[in-house]
XYZ file of C-alpha atoms in Angstrom:
389
model
C 66.083 113.057 50.659
C 68.955 115.297 49.485
C 67.794 118.114 51.964
C 67.514 115.594 54.653
C 71.259 114.525 54.048
C 72.434 118.110 53.797
C 70.640 119.158 57.084
C 72.212 116.208 58.846
C 75.684 116.960 57.565
C 75.139 120.705 58.651
C 74.050 119.306 62.107
C 77.349 117.524 62.450
C 79.258 120.653 61.752
C 77.059 122.626 64.416
C 77.800 119.874 66.917
C 81.538 120.207 66.364
C 81.596 123.967 66.602
C 79.430 123.991 69.796
C 81.704 121.426 71.556
C 84.877 123.198 70.512
C 83.684 126.679 71.667
C 82.072 125.738 74.723
C 84.782 123.145 75.709
C 87.372 125.821 75.423
C 85.281 128.159 77.553
C 84.760 125.569 80.190
C 88.478 124.887 80.246
C 89.463 128.436 80.525
C 87.282 128.975 83.571
C 87.747 125.548 85.301
C 91.649 126.006 85.490
C 91.086 129.006 87.767
C 91.575 127.730 91.241
C 88.848 130.094 92.716
C 86.087 129.445 90.219
C 83.912 127.946 92.834
C 84.063 131.410 94.847
C 83.005 133.585 91.792
C 79.323 133.668 90.903
C 80.125 135.101 87.481
C 82.472 132.207 86.580
C 80.140 129.474 87.903
C 77.235 131.039 85.986
C 79.295 131.003 82.767
C 80.165 127.460 83.381
C 76.638 126.369 83.832
C 75.555 128.157 80.614
C 78.520 126.437 78.639
C 77.613 122.988 80.000
C 73.934 123.654 79.055
C 75.127 124.243 75.332
C 77.356 121.128 75.490
C 74.388 119.122 76.623
C 72.355 120.519 73.813
C 74.998 119.328 71.207
C 75.202 115.926 72.803
C 71.525 115.395 73.145
C 68.981 117.214 71.021
C 71.487 117.705 68.062
C 72.324 114.107 68.006
C 68.760 113.009 68.155
C 68.012 115.326 65.227
C 71.025 114.149 63.246
C 69.701 110.509 63.889
C 66.404 111.576 62.532
C 67.933 113.126 59.311
C 70.164 109.875 58.531
C 68.247 106.963 59.854
C 64.515 107.624 60.079
C 62.468 106.913 57.068
C 60.003 109.693 56.335
C 57.238 107.136 55.520
C 57.411 105.633 59.083
C 57.490 108.889 60.803
C 55.409 108.612 63.890
C 55.436 104.940 64.063
C 57.951 104.559 66.846
C 56.537 105.848 70.205
C 59.731 105.725 72.067
C 61.548 107.738 69.436
C 58.897 110.290 69.207
C 58.834 110.778 72.949
C 62.549 111.367 72.833
C 62.194 113.581 69.839
C 59.660 115.746 71.528
C 61.579 116.243 74.637
C 64.841 116.987 72.793
C 62.954 119.666 70.893
C 61.612 121.331 73.972
C 65.199 121.367 75.399
C 66.652 122.722 72.329
C 64.064 125.328 71.338
C 62.714 126.456 74.669
C 64.760 125.265 77.759
C 68.203 126.235 76.858
C 67.106 129.570 75.448
C 65.074 130.304 78.516
C 68.071 129.377 80.821
C 70.655 131.437 78.799
C 68.417 134.487 78.913
C 68.181 134.334 82.687
C 71.838 133.586 82.934
C 72.576 136.801 81.146
C 70.360 138.575 83.603
C 72.125 137.109 86.433
C 75.585 138.192 85.118
C 74.288 141.615 84.713
C 73.015 141.810 88.299
C 76.390 140.351 89.496
C 78.333 143.229 87.656
C 76.413 145.658 89.677
C 76.765 143.841 92.983
C 80.408 142.789 92.405
C 81.853 145.056 95.188
C 79.480 143.536 97.806
C 79.984 139.958 96.660
C 83.740 140.415 96.856
C 83.498 141.253 100.518
C 81.777 138.014 101.543
C 83.471 135.158 103.260
C 84.497 132.107 101.319
C 81.625 129.895 102.446
C 79.121 132.749 101.714
C 80.784 133.101 98.131
C 80.347 129.420 97.406
C 76.642 129.657 98.438
C 76.132 132.779 96.535
C 77.846 131.190 93.413
C 75.724 128.045 93.569
C 72.526 129.992 93.942
C 73.298 132.296 91.037
C 74.362 129.567 88.637
C 71.519 127.159 89.576
C 68.636 129.677 89.673
C 68.112 129.843 85.825
C 68.050 126.027 85.566
C 65.627 125.617 88.536
C 63.373 128.018 87.089
C 63.578 126.374 83.591
C 62.992 122.851 84.807
C 59.986 124.001 86.928
C 58.298 126.319 84.234
C 59.398 125.330 80.724
C 59.232 121.472 80.995
C 55.708 121.228 82.490
C 54.413 123.992 80.116
C 55.962 122.113 77.043
C 55.130 118.591 77.951
C 51.697 119.105 79.137
C 48.937 117.730 76.761
C 51.722 116.676 74.477
C 50.925 113.046 73.258
C 54.176 110.952 73.290
C 53.009 108.674 70.476
C 53.332 111.314 67.810
C 56.373 113.166 66.569
C 54.226 116.224 65.659
C 53.248 118.859 68.278
C 49.843 118.136 69.456
C 49.485 120.963 71.981
C 47.060 123.763 71.336
C 48.002 126.953 69.624
C 47.416 129.045 72.762
C 49.778 126.612 74.637
C 52.427 127.025 72.015
C 52.204 130.826 71.927
C 52.335 130.834 75.759
C 55.599 128.651 75.584
C 57.167 130.792 73.132
C 56.597 134.043 74.849
C 57.666 132.776 78.178
C 60.690 130.713 77.080
C 62.037 132.929 74.283
C 60.460 136.479 74.084
C 60.475 137.404 77.657
C 64.002 136.232 78.501
C 65.390 137.776 75.415
C 63.931 141.208 76.132
C 64.627 140.778 79.938
C 68.328 140.100 79.261
C 68.669 143.054 76.826
C 67.007 145.535 79.220
C 68.954 144.273 82.253
C 72.304 144.601 80.482
C 71.414 148.059 79.166
C 70.512 149.098 82.640
C 73.779 147.584 83.893
C 75.750 149.554 81.211
C 74.197 152.837 82.160
C 74.663 152.155 85.852
C 78.473 151.401 85.361
C 79.002 154.359 83.165
C 77.208 156.769 85.483
C 78.964 155.418 88.479
C 81.273 158.260 89.887
C 84.557 157.049 91.055
C 85.811 159.313 93.761
C 89.678 159.202 94.190
C 91.002 158.606 97.724
C 92.748 161.929 97.980
C 89.382 163.797 97.385
C 87.725 161.782 100.127
C 90.540 162.826 102.380
C 90.221 166.504 101.528
C 86.419 166.414 101.863
C 86.626 165.259 105.548
C 86.419 168.320 107.817
C 89.074 166.993 110.281
C 91.354 166.158 107.422
C 90.923 169.523 105.863
C 91.884 171.111 109.200
C 95.044 169.131 109.404
C 95.936 169.848 105.844
C 95.368 173.478 106.406
C 97.680 173.295 109.440
C 100.496 171.540 107.375
C 100.107 173.833 104.464
C 100.268 176.940 106.604
C 103.570 175.844 107.936
C 105.129 175.931 104.405
C 104.122 179.403 103.610
C 106.749 182.115 103.605
C 104.615 184.856 104.996
C 104.928 184.987 108.885
C 101.822 184.354 110.998
C 100.043 187.404 112.361
C 98.363 186.950 115.686
C 96.123 189.317 117.473
C 96.933 189.975 121.100
C 94.026 190.225 123.586
C 93.859 193.136 125.960
C 95.251 192.224 129.426
C 92.281 192.132 131.925
C 92.173 194.475 134.925
C 90.710 194.145 138.378
C 88.185 196.680 139.802
C 90.925 198.950 141.098
C 92.462 199.326 137.789
C 95.418 197.140 138.718
C 96.872 195.034 135.842
C 96.774 191.306 136.178
C 99.632 189.134 135.194
C 99.291 187.245 132.077
C 98.340 183.537 132.105
C 100.982 181.275 133.688
C 101.733 177.823 132.656
C 99.183 176.413 135.104
C 96.464 178.831 133.710
C 96.071 180.871 136.924
C 96.242 184.725 136.972
C 97.938 186.341 140.002
C 97.358 189.902 140.980
C 100.253 192.159 141.816
C 98.383 193.367 144.888
C 96.981 190.002 146.098
C 99.906 189.378 148.391
C 99.902 192.883 150.109
C 96.060 193.163 150.884
C 94.687 192.259 154.173
C 91.007 191.588 154.560
C 89.251 193.510 157.317
C 88.034 190.149 158.912
C 91.353 188.336 158.403
C 92.786 187.255 161.939
C 96.169 186.299 160.853
C 98.850 187.861 158.680
C 99.811 186.607 155.346
C 103.419 185.609 154.765
C 105.538 188.469 153.449
C 107.492 186.207 151.060
C 106.938 187.497 147.739
C 106.595 185.317 144.693
C 109.389 185.324 142.201
C 108.473 187.417 139.113
C 107.840 185.222 136.155
C 108.385 186.367 132.694
C 105.312 187.546 131.077
C 104.038 185.775 127.920
C 101.396 187.435 125.813
C 98.110 185.723 125.329
C 97.110 184.650 121.835
C 93.738 183.639 120.451
C 93.679 179.761 120.116
C 93.449 178.759 116.490
C 90.788 176.002 115.866
C 93.040 174.372 113.437
C 95.694 173.862 116.083
C 93.250 172.411 118.572
C 91.718 170.025 115.936
C 95.274 168.853 114.816
C 96.295 168.229 118.344
C 93.266 166.478 119.452
C 92.784 164.393 116.405
C 96.109 163.623 114.752
C 95.550 162.397 111.321
C 97.614 160.727 108.603
C 100.002 162.955 106.646
C 98.753 164.498 103.478
C 99.173 162.428 100.256
C 102.019 163.238 97.990
C 101.635 164.029 94.343
C 103.014 160.594 93.329
C 100.520 158.820 95.652
C 97.583 160.762 94.339
C 98.662 160.107 90.685
C 98.898 156.292 91.399
C 95.450 156.334 93.069
C 93.854 158.184 90.082
C 95.536 155.697 87.596
C 94.286 152.751 89.664
C 90.673 154.194 89.665
C 90.782 154.825 85.978
C 91.989 151.298 85.419
C 89.154 149.749 87.534
C 86.615 151.912 85.903
C 87.865 151.016 82.268
C 87.925 147.250 83.294
C 84.317 147.453 84.472
C 83.302 149.502 81.273
C 84.944 146.861 79.061
C 83.295 143.931 80.746
C 79.881 145.333 80.620
C 80.218 146.365 77.024
C 81.265 142.856 76.103
C 78.176 141.449 78.008
C 75.944 144.079 76.011
C 77.250 142.579 72.810
C 76.567 139.027 73.971
C 72.983 139.982 74.879
C 72.410 141.814 71.527
C 73.656 138.644 69.660
C 71.404 136.429 71.747
C 68.495 138.660 71.045
C 69.042 138.781 67.272
C 69.561 134.983 67.027
C 66.710 133.517 69.059
C 63.803 135.981 68.541
C 63.268 135.954 64.837
C 62.140 132.270 64.569
C 59.893 132.809 67.686
C 58.180 135.807 66.101
C 57.623 133.890 62.824
C 56.111 130.955 64.795
C 53.827 133.275 66.725
C 52.755 134.961 63.423
C 51.964 131.497 62.038
C 49.948 130.552 65.078
C 47.939 133.811 65.064
C 47.094 133.672 61.381
C 45.469 130.477 60.157
C 46.042 131.166 56.434
C 42.942 129.461 55.427
C 42.409 131.289 52.203
C 46.032 132.132 51.357
C 48.294 129.155 51.095
C 51.119 131.124 49.382
C 51.557 133.108 52.613
C 51.466 130.043 54.622
C 54.108 128.417 52.538
C 56.342 131.615 52.611
C 56.115 131.763 56.455
C 57.067 128.018 56.837
C 60.060 128.670 54.426
C 61.150 131.664 56.448
C 60.681 129.512 59.662
C 62.957 126.777 58.239
C 65.640 129.423 57.216
C 65.542 130.914 60.670
C 65.347 127.792 62.670
C 69.172 127.404 62.543
C 69.814 130.878 64.228
C 69.357 129.519 67.757
C 71.865 126.787 67.064
C 74.304 129.343 65.793
C 73.846 131.160 69.117
C 75.131 128.174 70.929
C 78.636 128.633 69.526
C 78.681 132.410 68.716
C 77.965 133.692 72.274
C 80.636 131.484 73.932
C 83.240 132.868 71.459
C 82.278 136.342 72.381
C 82.380 135.407 76.087
C 86.085 134.353 76.011
C 87.187 137.852 76.677
C 84.413 138.561 79.114
C 85.391 135.590 81.377
C 89.000 136.737 81.683
C 88.372 139.052 84.664
């Protein structure tokens, strides 16, 4: 009875820690006016509410068992056993499954953050609701039927088969834990390998912008421009033609004095005024591109520096968030999987001829059974910093 009393007192401490840590996390996210438009914030809220529900429901039922239920009458109350079995499934399987899928959703949201931020408000609300409710919908549709099937409600001891128990442990604990860890590792690698191209590099890589920058830079050089003059074209009679006029037409010096043999009238004798000649230059492609496609002025060194600092800040912020998420997934994996592995080991080995090993396995299971409860207030504490941005 002393062990039962100590376990009940320890449960009360766990309930207080779970309520404080998750309550503060909920308050920290709810006070944000736009929490409904952020899938990450709404997912964190759903996970925190799930932990609070575990503290108010399964933990209270277990505490009542430790303090009030007489061990001699265990299994005599059908209503209590029905409630006890359901609370165990919620605490050991459902909340663990939902939390693992929630971490996977947070990792995918980190990769798709820029796409989500471009959605409209209504689309953001729908995306947030779908992201936060998907782990719960899958848990209620998979874990509860698998855990309650063939589980007699008139007994407080698990009556399901060993194969069903192993399937429940693998689906609800092992797979979500490994899936969350692999997803967060992939997210970390994706964020670190993501190349952030500053804006001034994007401008310089554009061919049109390069032409504009070349024209502007050439104007600042001290060396004068050297242009090659094309030879002046001649007519068949070796008479030179005038250079190009402003209207782009060439006029021959003899065109006004020639008479065609078949011409029936005289041309006017008024000669055109001599216009000043202008040498012809080769057209520069940069001038044409700059004139046809005027671009924005080049970035100054101060603007380029500010853009680089902003890009570095965004990259550093993303790296910090995904590193925090990786720590959460590692803590989650280390706290929920040991007890599940021990249970699977007990189910796979019947220990018919070795009672000492069976006793040692059950002692290890009792010692590790509190780790998933510790997860319920450890991960919210680590998530305080992750939920800031």
